[in-house]
Short mmCIF file of C-alpha atoms in Angstrom, two decimals:
data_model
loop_
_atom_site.label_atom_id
_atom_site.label_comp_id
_atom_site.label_asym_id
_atom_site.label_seq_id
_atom_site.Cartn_x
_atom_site.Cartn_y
_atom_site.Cartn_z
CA UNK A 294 2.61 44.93 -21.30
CA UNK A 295 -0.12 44.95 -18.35
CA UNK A 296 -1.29 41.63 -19.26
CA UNK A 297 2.04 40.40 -19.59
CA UNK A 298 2.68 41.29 -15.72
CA UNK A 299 -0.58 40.41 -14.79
CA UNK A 300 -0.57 37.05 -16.26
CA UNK A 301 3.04 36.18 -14.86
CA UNK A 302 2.16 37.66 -11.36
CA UNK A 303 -0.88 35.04 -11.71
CA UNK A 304 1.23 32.26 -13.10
CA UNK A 305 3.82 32.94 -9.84
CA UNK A 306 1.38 32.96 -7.10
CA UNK A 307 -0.48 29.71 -8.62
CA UNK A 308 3.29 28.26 -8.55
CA UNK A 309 3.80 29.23 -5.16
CA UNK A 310 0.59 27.78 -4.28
CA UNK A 311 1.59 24.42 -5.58
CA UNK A 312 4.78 24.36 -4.16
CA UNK A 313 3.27 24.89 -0.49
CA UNK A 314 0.14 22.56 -1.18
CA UNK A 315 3.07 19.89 -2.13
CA UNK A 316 5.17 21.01 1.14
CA UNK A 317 1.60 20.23 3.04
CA UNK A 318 1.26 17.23 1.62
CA UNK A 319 4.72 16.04 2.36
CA UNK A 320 4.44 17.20 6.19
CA UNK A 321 1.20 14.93 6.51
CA UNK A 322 2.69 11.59 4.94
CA UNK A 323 5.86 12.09 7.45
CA UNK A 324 3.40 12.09 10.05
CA UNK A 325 2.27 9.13 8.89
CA UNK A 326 5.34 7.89 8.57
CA UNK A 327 6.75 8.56 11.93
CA UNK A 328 3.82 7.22 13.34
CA UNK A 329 3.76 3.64 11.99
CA UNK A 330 7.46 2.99 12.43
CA UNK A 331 6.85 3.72 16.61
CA UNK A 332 4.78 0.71 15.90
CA UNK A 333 5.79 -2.80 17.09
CA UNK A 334 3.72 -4.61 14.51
CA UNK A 335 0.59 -3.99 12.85
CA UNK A 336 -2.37 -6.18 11.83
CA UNK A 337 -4.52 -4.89 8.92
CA UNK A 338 -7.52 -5.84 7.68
CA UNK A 339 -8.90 -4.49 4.12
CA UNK A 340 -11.09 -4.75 1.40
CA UNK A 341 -10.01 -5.00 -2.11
CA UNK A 342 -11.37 -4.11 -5.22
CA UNK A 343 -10.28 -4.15 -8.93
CA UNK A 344 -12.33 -2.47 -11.60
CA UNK A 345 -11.67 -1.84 -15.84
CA UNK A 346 -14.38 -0.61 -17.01
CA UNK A 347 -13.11 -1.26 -20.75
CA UNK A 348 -12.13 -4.56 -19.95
CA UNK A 349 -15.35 -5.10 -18.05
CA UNK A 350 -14.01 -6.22 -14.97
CA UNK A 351 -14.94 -5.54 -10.87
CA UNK A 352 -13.61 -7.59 -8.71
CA UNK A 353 -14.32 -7.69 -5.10
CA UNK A 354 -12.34 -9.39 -2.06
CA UNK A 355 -10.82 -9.58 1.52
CA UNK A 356 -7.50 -9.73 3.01
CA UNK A 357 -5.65 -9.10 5.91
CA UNK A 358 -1.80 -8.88 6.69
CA UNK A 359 0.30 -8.78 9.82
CA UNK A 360 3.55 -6.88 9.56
CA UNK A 361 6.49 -6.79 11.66
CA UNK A 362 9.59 -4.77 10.72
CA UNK A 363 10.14 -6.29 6.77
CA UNK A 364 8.52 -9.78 7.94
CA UNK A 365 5.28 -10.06 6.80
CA UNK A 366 1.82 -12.55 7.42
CA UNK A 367 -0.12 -11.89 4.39
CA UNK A 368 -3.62 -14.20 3.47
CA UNK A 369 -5.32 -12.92 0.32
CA UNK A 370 -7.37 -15.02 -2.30
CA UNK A 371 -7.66 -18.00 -0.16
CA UNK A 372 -3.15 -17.72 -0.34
CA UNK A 373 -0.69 -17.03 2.38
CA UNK A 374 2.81 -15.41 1.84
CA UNK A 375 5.08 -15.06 4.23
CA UNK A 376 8.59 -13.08 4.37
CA UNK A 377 10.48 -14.28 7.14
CA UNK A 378 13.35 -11.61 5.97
CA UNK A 379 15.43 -13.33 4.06
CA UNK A 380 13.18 -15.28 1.54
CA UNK A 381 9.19 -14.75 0.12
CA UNK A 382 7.06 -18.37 0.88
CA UNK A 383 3.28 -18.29 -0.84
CA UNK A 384 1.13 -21.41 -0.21
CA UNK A 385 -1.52 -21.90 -2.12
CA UNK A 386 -3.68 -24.92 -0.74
CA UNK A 387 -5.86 -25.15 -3.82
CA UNK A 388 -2.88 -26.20 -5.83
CA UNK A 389 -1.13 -27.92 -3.15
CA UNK A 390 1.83 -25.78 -3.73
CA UNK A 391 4.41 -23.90 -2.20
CA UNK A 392 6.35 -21.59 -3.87
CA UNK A 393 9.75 -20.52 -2.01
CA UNK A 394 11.67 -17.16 -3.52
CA UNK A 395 14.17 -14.51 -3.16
CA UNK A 396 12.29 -11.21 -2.58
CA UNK A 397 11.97 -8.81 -5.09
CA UNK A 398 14.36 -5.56 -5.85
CA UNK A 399 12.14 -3.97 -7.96
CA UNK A 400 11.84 -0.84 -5.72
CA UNK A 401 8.91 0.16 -7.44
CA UNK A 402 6.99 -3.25 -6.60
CA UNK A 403 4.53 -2.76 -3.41
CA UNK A 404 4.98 -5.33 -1.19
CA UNK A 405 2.81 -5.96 1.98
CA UNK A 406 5.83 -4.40 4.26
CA UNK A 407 5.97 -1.59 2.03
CA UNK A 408 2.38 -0.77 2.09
CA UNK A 409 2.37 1.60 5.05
CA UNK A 410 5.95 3.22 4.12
CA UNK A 411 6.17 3.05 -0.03
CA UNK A 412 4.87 6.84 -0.30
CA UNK A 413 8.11 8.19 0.72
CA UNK A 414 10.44 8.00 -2.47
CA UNK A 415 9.75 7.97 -6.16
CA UNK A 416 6.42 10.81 -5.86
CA UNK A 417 5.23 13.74 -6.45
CA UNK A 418 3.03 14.81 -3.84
CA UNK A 419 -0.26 16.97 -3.55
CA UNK A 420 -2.99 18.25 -1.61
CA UNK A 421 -6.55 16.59 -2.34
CA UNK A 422 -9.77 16.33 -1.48
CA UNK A 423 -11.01 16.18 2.53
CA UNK A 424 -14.08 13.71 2.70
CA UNK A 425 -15.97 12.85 5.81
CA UNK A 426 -16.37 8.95 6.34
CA UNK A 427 -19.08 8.10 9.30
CA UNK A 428 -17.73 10.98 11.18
CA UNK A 429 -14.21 10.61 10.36
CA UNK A 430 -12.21 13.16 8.30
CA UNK A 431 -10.26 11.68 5.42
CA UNK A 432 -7.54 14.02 3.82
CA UNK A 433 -6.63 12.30 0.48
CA UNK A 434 -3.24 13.47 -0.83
CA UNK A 435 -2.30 12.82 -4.26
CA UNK A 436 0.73 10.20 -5.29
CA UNK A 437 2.08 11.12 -8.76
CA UNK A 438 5.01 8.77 -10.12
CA UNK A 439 8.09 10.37 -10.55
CA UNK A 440 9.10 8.19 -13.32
CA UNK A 441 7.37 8.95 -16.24
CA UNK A 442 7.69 4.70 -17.66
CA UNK A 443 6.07 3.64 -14.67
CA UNK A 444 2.88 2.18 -15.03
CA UNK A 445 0.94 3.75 -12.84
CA UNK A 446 -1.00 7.44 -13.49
CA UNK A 447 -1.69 8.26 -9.61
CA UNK A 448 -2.20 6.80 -6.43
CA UNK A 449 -4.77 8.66 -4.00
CA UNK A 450 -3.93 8.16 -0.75
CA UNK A 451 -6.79 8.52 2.09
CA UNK A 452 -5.06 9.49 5.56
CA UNK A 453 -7.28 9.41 9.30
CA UNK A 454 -6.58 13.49 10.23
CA UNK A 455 -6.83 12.65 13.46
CA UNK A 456 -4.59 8.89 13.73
CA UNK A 457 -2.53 9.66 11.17
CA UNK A 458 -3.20 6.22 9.71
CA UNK A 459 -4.13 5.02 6.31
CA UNK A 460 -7.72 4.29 5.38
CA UNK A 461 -7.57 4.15 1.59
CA UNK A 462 -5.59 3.83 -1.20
CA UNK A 463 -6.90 4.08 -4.86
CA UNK A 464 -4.20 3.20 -7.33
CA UNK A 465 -5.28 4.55 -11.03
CA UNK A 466 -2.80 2.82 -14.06
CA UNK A 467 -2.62 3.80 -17.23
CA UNK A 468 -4.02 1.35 -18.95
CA UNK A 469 -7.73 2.54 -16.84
CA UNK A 470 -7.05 -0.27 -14.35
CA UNK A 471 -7.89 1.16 -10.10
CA UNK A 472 -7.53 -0.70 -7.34
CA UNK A 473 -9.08 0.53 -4.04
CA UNK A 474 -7.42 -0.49 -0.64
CA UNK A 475 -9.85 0.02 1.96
CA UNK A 476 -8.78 -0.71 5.79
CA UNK A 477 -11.69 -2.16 7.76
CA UNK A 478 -9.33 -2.50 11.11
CA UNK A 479 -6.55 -1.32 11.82
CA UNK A 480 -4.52 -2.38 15.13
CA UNK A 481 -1.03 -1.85 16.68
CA UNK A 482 1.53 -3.40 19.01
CA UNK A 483 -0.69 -7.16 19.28
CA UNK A 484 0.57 -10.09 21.34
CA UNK A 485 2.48 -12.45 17.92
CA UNK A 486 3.78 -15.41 18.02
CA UNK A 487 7.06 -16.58 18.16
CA UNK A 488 7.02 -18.61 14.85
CA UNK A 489 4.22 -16.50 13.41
CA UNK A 490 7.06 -15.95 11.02
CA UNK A 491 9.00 -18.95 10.61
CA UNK A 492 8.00 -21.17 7.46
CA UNK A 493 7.66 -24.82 8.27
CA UNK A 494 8.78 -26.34 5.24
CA UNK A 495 8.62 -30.35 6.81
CA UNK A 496 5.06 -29.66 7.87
CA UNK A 497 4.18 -29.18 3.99
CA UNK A 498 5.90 -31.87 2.68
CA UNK A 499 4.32 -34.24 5.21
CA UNK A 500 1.03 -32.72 3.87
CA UNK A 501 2.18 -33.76 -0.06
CA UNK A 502 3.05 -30.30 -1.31
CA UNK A 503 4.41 -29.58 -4.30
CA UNK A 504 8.00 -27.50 -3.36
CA UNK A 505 8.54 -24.74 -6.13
CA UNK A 506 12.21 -23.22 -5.51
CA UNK A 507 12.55 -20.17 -7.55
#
């Protein structure tokens, strides 16, 4: 009967535990949260990598985006898409092509606006490792998917204790697939264009384009 108690009283305080490492968890990504939407805009520049070890690849590139409300500025892979708020444009000047869309309602799809914000429905969160990065103190919390079909195992998120912004993500899938997010800058509240997100689809076809409508 002792080790009856003794294991339940063991099993409760290892739940409680949990639940408050999860509550501390939670409390850090609203921080984050709060903080990027008193932003203007914000212009990020990252480093991307793809590794499968089974499948023998690694993958190495850079991007950057600008991001304004739901518009978006996004170059990646020698591409541009843009998402002027009512429809998704991606040029891709090696083809020649333009591809013009609706945006997509898959709510578990990460798009470039949703890249700061997407941690705040559809996880399970937890406290992770703190690692020190040139001086800088990076508290990782731990993303698990609340649906159980989705195809991702975890996402470890990397947060700046002391700017409350995001330095890493590390996105593990199922199949042994992670991709690693790494911000080299990070700035707020920049002088933008006007038409930095207006698509100028005449400018294109004077160019000899190739107009995809989707």
């Amino acid at each position: 009967m002792k080790k009856i108690i003794i294991l339940s009283v063991i099993l409760n305080l290892g739940f409680q535990m949990s639940a408050q490492e999860a509550a501390k968890a939670k409390a850090l990504l609203d921080e984050v949260y709060n903080k990027v939407q008193g932003y203007d805009n914000i212009e990020v520049n990252f480093r991307y990598t793809l590794e499968n070890k089974e499948a023998n690849i690694n993958q190495e590139t850079r991007g950057d985006v600008t991001i304004q409300g739901d518009k978006y500025l996004f170059n990646y892979l020698g591409s541009q898409q843009l998402f002027d708020g009512k429809k998704v444009y991606t040029v891709v000047p090696e083809n020649e092509e333009v591809t013009i869309e609706n945006p997509s309602d898959d709510e578990n799809t990460i798009t470039p606006s949703k890249l700061l914000t997407f941690y705040k429905k559809g996880y399970n969160y937890a406290w992770d490792i703190l690692q020190n990065v040139q001086g800088r103190k990076i508290q990782y919390v731990k993303l698990t998917p609340i649906d159980t079909h989705s195809e991702i195992s975890n996402i470890l998120l990397g947060i700046d204790a002391q700017t409350k912004h995001i330095y890493k993500l590390i996105e593990t899938g199922k199949n042994g697939t992670k991709t690693t997010i790494t911000v080299n800058s990070f700035k707020t509240n920049q002088p933008l264009s006007k038409t930095l997100f207006t698509f100028n689809e005449a400018k294109y076809e004077e160019e000899g384009y190739y107009i995809i409508r989707n």
